mmCIF file of C-alpha atoms in Angstrom:
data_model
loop_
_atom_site.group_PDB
_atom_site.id
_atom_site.type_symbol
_atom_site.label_atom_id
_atom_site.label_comp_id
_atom_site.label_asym_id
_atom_site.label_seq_id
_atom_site.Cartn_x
_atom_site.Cartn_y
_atom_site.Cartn_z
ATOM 1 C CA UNK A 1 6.352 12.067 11.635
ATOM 2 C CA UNK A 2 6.446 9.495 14.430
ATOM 3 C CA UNK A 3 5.851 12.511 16.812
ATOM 4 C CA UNK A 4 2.342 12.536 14.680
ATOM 5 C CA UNK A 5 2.121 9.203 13.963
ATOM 6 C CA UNK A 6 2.010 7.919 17.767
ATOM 7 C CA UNK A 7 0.979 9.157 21.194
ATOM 8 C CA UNK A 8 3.585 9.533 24.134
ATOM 9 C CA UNK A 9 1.956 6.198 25.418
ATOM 10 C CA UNK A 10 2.563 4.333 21.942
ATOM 11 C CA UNK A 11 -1.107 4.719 20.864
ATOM 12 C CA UNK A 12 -1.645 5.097 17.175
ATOM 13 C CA UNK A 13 -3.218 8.618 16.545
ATOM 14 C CA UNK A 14 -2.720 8.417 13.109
ATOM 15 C CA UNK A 15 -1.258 5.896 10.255
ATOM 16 C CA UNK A 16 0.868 8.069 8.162
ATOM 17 C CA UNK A 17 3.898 5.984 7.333
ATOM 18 C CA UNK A 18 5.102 2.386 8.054
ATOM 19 C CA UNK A 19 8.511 3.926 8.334
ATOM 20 C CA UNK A 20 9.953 3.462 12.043
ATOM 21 C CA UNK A 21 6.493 2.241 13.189
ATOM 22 C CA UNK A 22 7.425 -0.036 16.106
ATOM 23 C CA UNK A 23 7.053 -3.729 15.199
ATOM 24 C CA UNK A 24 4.342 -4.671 18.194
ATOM 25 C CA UNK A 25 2.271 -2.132 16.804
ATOM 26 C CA UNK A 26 2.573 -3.238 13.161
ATOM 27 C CA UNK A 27 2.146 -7.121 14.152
ATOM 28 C CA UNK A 28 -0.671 -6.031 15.949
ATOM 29 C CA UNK A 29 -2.342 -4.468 13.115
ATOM 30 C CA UNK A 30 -1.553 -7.910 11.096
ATOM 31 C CA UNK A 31 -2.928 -10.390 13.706
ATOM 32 C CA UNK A 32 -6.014 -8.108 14.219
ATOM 33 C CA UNK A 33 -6.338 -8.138 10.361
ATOM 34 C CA UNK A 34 -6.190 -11.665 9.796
ATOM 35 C CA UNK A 35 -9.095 -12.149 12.498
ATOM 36 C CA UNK A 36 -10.954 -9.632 10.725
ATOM 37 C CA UNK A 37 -10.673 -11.600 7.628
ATOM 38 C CA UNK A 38 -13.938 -13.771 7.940
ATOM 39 C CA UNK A 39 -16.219 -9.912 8.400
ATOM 40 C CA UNK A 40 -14.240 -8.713 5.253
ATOM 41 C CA UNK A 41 -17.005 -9.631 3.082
ATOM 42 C CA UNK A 42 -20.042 -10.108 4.175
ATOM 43 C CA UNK A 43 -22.658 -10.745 7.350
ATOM 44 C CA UNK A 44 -23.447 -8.231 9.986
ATOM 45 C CA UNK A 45 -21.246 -9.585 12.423
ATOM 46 C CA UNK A 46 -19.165 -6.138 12.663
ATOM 47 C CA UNK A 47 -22.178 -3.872 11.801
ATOM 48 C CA UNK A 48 -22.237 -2.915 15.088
ATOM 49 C CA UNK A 49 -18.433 -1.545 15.484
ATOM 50 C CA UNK A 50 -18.457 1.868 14.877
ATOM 51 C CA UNK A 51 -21.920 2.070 13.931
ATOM 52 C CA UNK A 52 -23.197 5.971 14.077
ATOM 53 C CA UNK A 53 -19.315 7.511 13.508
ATOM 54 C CA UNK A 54 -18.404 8.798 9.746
ATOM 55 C CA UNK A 55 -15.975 8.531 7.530
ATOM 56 C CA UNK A 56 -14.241 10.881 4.848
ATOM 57 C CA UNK A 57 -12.401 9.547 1.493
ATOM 58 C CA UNK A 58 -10.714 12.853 1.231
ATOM 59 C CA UNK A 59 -8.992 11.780 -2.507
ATOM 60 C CA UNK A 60 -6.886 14.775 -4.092
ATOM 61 C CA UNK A 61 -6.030 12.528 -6.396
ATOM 62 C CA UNK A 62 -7.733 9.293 -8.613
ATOM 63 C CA UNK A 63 -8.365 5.434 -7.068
ATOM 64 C CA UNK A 64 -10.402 2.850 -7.513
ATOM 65 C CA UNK A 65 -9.109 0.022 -5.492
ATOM 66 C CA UNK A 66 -7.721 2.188 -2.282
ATOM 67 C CA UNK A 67 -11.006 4.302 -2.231
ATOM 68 C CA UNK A 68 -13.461 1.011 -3.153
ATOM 69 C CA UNK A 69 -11.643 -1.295 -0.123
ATOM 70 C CA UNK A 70 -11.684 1.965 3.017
ATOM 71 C CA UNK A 71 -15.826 2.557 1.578
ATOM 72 C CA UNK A 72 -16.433 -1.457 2.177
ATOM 73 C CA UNK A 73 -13.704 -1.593 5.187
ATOM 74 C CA UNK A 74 -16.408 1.408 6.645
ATOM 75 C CA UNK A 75 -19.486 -0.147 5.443
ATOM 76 C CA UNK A 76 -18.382 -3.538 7.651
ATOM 77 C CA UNK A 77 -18.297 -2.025 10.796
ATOM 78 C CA UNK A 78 -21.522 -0.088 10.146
ATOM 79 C CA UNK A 79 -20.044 3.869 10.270
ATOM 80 C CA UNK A 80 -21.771 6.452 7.724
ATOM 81 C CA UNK A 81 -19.635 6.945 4.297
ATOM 82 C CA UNK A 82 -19.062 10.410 2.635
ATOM 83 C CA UNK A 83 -16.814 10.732 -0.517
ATOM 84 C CA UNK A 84 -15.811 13.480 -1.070
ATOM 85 C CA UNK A 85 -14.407 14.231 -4.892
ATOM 86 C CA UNK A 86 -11.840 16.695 -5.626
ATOM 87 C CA UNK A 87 -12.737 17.096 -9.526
ATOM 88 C CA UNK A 88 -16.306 18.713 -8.173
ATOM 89 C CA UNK A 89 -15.162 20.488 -4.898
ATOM 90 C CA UNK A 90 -14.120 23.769 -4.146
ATOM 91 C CA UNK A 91 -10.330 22.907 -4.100
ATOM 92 C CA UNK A 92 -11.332 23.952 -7.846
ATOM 93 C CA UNK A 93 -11.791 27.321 -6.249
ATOM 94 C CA UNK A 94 -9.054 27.791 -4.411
ATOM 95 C CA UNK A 95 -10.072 26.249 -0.870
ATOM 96 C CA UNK A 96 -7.070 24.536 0.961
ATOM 97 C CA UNK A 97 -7.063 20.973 1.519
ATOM 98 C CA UNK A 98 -6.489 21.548 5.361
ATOM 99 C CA UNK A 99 -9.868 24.027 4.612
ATOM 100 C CA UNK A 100 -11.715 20.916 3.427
ATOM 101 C CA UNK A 101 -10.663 19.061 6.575
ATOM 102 C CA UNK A 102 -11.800 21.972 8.650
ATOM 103 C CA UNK A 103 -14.868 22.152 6.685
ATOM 104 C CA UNK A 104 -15.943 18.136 7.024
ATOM 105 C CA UNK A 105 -14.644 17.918 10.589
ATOM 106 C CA UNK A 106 -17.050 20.705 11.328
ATOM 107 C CA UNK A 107 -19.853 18.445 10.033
ATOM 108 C CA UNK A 108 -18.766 15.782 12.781
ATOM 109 C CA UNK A 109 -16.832 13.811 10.535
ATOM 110 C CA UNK A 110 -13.290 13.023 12.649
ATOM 111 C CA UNK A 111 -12.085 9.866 10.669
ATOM 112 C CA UNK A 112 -10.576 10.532 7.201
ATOM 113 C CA UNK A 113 -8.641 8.530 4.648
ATOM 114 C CA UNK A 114 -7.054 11.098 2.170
ATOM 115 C CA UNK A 115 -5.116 10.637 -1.459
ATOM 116 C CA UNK A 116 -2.753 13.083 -2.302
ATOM 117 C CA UNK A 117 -0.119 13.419 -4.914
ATOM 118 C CA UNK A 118 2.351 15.428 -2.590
ATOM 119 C CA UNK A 119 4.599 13.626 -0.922
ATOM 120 C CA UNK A 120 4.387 14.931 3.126
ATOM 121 C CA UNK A 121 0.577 16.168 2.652
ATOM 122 C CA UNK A 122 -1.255 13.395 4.871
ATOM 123 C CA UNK A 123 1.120 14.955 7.697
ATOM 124 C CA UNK A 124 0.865 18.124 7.127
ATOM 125 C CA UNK A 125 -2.906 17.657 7.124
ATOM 126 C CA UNK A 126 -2.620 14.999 10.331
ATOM 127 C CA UNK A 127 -0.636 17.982 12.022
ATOM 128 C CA UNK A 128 -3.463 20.872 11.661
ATOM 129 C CA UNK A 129 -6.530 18.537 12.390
ATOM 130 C CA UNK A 130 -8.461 18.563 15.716
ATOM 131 C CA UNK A 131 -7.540 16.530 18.281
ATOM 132 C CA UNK A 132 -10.022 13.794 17.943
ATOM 133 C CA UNK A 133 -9.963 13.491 13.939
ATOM 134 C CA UNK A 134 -7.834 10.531 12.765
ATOM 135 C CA UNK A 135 -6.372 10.705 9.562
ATOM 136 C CA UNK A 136 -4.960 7.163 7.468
ATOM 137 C CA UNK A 137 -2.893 7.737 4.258
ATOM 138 C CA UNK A 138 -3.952 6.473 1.357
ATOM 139 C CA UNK A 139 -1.187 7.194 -0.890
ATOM 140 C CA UNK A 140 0.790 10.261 -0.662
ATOM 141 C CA UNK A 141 3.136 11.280 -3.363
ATOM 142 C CA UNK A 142 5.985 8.778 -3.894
ATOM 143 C CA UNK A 143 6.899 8.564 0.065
ATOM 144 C CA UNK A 144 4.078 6.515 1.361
ATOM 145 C CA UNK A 145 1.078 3.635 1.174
ATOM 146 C CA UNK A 146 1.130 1.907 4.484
ATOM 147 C CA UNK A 147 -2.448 -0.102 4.161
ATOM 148 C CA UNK A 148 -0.966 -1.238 0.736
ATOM 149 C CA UNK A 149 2.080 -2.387 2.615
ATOM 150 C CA UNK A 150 -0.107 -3.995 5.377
ATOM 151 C CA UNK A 151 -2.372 -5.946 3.288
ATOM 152 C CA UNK A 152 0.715 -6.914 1.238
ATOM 153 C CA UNK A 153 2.642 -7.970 4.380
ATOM 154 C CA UNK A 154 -0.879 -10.003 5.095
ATOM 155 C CA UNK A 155 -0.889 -11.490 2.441
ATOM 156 C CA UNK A 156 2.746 -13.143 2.849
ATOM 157 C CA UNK A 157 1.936 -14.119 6.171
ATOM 158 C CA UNK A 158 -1.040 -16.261 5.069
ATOM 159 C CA UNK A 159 1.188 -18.040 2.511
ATOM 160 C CA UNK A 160 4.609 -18.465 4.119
ATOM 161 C CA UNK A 161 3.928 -17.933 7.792
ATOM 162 C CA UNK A 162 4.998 -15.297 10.816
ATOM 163 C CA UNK A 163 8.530 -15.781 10.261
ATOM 164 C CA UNK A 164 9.581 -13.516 7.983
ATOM 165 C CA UNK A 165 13.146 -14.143 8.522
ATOM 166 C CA UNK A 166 13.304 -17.197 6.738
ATOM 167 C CA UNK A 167 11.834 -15.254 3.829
ATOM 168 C CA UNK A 168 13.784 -13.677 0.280
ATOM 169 C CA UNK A 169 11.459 -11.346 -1.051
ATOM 170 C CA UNK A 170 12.372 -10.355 -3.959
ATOM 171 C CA UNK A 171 10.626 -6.864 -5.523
ATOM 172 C CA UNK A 172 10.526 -6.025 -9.554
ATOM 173 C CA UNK A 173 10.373 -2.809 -11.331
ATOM 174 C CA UNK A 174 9.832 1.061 -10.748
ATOM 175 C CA UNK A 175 10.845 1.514 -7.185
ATOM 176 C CA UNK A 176 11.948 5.182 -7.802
ATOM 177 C CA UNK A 177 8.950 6.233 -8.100
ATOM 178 C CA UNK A 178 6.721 3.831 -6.155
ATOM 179 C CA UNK A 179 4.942 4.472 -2.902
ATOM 180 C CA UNK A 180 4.109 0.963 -2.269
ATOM 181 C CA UNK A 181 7.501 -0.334 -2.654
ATOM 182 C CA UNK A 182 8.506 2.013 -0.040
ATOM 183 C CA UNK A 183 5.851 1.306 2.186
ATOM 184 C CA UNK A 184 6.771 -2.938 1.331
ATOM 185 C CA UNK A 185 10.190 -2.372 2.782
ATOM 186 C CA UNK A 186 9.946 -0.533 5.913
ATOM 187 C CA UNK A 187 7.399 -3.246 6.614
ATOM 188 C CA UNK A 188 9.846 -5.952 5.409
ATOM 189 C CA UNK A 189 12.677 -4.157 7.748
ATOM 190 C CA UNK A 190 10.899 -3.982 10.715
ATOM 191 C CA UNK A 191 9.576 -7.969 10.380
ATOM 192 C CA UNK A 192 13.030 -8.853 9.896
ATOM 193 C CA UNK A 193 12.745 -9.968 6.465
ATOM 194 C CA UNK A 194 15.959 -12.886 5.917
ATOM 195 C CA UNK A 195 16.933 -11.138 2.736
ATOM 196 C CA UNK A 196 15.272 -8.489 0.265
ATOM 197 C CA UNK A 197 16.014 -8.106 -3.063
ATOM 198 C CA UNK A 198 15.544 -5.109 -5.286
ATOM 199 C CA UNK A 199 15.285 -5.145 -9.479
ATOM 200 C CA UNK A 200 15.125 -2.626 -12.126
ATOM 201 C CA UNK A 201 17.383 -0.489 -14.606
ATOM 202 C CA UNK A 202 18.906 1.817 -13.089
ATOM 203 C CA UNK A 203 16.934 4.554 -13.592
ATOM 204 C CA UNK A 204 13.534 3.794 -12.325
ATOM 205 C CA UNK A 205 15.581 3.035 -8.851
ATOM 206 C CA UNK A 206 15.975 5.270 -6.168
ATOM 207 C CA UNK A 207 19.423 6.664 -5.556
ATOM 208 C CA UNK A 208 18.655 7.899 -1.795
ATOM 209 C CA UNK A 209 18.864 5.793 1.213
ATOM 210 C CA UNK A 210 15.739 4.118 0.323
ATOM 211 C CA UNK A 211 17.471 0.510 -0.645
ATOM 212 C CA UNK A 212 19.465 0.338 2.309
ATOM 213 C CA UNK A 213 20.339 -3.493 3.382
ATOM 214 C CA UNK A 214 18.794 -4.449 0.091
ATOM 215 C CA UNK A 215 20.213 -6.823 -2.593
ATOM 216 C CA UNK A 216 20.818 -4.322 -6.047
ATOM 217 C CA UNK A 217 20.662 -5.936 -9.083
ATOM 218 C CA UNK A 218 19.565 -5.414 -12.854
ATOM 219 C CA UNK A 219 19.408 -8.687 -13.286
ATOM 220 C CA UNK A 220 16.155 -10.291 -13.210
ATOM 221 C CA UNK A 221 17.162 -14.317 -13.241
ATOM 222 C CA UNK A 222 19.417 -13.561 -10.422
ATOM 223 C CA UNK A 223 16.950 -11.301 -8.197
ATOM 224 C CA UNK A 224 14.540 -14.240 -8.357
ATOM 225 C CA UNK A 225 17.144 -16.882 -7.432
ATOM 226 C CA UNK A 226 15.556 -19.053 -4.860
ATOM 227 C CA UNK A 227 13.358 -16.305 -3.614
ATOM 228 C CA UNK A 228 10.079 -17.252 -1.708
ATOM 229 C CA UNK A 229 8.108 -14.201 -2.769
ATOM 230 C CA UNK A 230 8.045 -12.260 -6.214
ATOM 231 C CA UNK A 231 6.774 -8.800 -6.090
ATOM 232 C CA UNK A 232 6.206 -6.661 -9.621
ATOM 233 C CA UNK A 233 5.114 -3.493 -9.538
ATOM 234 C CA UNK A 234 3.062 -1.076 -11.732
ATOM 235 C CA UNK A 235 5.221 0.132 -14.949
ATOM 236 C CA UNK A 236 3.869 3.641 -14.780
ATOM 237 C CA UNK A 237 3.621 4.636 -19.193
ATOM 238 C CA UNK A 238 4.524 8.032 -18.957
ATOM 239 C CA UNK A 239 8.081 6.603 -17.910
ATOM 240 C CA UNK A 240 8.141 5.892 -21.337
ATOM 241 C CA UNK A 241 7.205 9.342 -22.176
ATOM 242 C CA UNK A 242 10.270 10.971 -19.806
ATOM 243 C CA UNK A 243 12.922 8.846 -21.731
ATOM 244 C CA UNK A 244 13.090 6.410 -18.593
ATOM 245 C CA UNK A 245 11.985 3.418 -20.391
ATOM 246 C CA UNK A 246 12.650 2.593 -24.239
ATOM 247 C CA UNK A 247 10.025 0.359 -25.127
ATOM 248 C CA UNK A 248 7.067 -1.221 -23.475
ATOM 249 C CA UNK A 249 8.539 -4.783 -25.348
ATOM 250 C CA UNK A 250 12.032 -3.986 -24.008
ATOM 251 C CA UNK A 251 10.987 -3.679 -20.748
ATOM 252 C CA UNK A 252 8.718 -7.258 -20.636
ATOM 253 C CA UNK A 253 11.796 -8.701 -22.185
ATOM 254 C CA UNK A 254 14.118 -7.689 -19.384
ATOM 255 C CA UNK A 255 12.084 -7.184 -16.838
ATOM 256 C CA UNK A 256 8.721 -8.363 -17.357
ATOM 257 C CA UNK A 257 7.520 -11.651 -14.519
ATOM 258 C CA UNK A 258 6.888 -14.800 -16.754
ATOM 259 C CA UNK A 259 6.542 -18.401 -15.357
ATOM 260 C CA UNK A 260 9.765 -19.307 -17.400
ATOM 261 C CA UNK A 261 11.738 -16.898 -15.236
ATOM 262 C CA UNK A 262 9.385 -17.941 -11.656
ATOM 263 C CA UNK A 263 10.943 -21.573 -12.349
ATOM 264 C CA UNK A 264 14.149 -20.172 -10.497
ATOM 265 C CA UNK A 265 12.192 -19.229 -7.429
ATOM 266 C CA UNK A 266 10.991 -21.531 -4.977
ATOM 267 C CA UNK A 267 8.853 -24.280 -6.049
ATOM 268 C CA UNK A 268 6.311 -22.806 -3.467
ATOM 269 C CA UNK A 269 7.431 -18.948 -4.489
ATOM 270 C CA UNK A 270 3.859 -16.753 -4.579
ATOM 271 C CA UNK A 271 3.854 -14.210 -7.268
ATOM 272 C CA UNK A 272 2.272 -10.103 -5.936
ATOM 273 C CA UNK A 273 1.516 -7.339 -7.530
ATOM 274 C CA UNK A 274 0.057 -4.243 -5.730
ATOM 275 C CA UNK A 275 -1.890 -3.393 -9.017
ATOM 276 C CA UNK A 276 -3.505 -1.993 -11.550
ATOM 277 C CA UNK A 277 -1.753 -4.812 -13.788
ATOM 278 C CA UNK A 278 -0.419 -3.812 -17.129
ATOM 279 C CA UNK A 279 -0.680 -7.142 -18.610
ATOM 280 C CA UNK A 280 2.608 -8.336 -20.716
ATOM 281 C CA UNK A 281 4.476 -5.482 -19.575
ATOM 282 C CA UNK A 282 5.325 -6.463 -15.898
ATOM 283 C CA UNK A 283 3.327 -9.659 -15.913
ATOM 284 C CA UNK A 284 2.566 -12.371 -17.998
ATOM 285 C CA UNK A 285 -1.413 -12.800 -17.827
ATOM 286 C CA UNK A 286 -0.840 -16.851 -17.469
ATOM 287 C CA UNK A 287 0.948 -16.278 -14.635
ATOM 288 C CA UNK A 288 -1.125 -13.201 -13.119
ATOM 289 C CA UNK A 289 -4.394 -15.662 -12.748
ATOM 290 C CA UNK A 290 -2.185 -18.800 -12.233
ATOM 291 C CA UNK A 291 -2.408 -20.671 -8.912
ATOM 292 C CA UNK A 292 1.328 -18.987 -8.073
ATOM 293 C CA UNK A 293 -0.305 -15.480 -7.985
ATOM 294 C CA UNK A 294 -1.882 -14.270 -4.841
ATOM 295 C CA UNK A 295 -2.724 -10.779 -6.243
ATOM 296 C CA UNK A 296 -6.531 -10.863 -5.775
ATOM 297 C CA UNK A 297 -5.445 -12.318 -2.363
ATOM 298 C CA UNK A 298 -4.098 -9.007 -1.731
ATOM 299 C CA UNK A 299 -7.022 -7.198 -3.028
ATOM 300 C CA UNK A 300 -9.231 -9.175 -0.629
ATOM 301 C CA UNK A 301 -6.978 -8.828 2.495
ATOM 302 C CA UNK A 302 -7.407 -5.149 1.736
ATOM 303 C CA UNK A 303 -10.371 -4.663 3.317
ATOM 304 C CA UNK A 304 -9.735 -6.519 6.563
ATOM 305 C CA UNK A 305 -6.832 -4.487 7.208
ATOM 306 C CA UNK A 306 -8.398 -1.269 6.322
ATOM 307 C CA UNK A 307 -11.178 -2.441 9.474
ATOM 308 C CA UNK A 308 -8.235 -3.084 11.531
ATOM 309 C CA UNK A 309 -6.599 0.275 11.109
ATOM 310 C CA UNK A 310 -9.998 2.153 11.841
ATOM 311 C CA UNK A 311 -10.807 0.286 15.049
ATOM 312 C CA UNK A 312 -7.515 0.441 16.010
ATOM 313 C CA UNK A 313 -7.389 4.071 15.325
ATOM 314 C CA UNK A 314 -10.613 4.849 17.325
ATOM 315 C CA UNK A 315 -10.005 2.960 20.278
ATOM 316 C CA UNK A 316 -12.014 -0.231 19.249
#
């Protein structure tokens, strides 16, 4: 995927995976991100970017944050918006979803952010579009989120700094079956994250190579020992439904984030959660919109580093 991912002069062609993408490149993106953090939300000062290019959300598959945050990211730096919706296309019909590229690309539209529930299908797409069309993932199967795992490696910088090696990051819940998690720890690996600690029963986490170098442990007090970040992540309900979890209450009780169990982090520890929330199942809501949580922080930072991907991407 790198082969994709990069040019033979290190240029990003296309953001497919934060897995193995070289650290300059990825601190790049962060710095530029954080500078683009005062155009994130208003004024006209970026209007101007890319003003006259378009822009695809090519979604196979629902969102509201991802495909709200890439429409305003656009919208900032003045390029022409089309969404296109899979429910009412003719992938109903039988068209391929490299024949939709083909088809929008056609119209002059070379810059796409596409959804997809297969894991690989950004790449395979990436791999059969023209040479000038840019492609970001915006979710892809289990494998892969990288903007989530940029805005949520943001996000930490603003609170604790550049030096991530000082940091325990500890991250809550169903990795097995999260993309975002993923995405969090290649970026966490390749910022040299001090020590990263991984929580859940057993069976909602991954039993491939994902968790290399990673602290294991079912046991939530203990994951959140002294850490400086606390990451949750979405409880997905039909886990519940494939025999994964028994209850909704048993799961709060062993795993859910309260601010009983934060008291053993840092005193300064910031609480994430890549979202949607499912309130007194992996958070408690006091502690959700508590001045611990930075989790519309990460919503926010969203957009700036969905404008720093694009310009980066088109040579801006």
């Amino acid at each position: 995927m790198s082969d994709l991912q990069l040019a033979s002069d290190g240029r990003l062609r296309h953001l497919l995976t934060l897995d193995g993408l070289p650290a300059p490149v990825l601190v790049r993106l962060l710095e530029r991100a954080e500078a683009l953090v005062p155009h994130a939300h208003g004024g006209s000062g970026m209007r101007a970017a890319l003003a006259g290019q378009a822009f695809c959300t090519l979604f196979f598959e629902a969102s509201t944050r991802t495909r709200s945050s890439f429409q305003l990211a656009a919208q900032r730096l003045g390029m022409d918006v089309l969404n296109f919706d899979a429910s009412t296309s003719s992938t109903r019909k039988g068209e391929t979803a490299l024949d939709t590229l083909r088809t929008i690309e056609a119209m002059g539209v070379h810059c796409f952010v596409v959804r997809h529930h297969e894991d690989g299908a950004v790449a395979a797409l990436a791999a059969g579009a023209a040479g000038q069309t840019v492609l970001i993932n915006g979710g892809d199967g289990r494998s892969a989120h990288p903007t989530q795992g940029l805005l949520d490696m943001l996000t930490i910088r603003q609170h604790k700094g550049t030096d991530f090696s000082r940091l325990k990051v500890a991250i809550v819940g169903d990795v097995r079956h999260s993309r975002v998690a993923r995405s969090d720890l290649h970026a966490l690996r390749t910022l040299g994250c001090g020590e990263i600690r991984v929580c859940g029963p057993a069976n909602l986490l991954p039993q491939d190579d994902t968790l290399r170098g990673c602290t294991v442990t079912d046991d939530l007090d203990a994951a959140l020992d002294g850490v400086d970040v606390a990451m949750t992540l979405r409880l997905q309900r039909e886990r519940m439904e494939d025999g994964l979890v028994p209850s909704l209450e048993a799961y709060y009780r062993d795993y859910g984030l309260t601010g009983a169990r934060l008291a053993r982090a840092k005193p300064d520890a910031i609480v994430m959660h890549p979202g949607p929330m499912n309130r007194g199942v992996e958070i408690e809501a006091a502690l959700a919109d508590g001045p611990r949580s930075a989790i519309l922080r990460q919503v926010a930072n969203g957009v700036a580093v969905r404008m720093a991907v694009m310009l980066e991407l088109l040579g801006r």
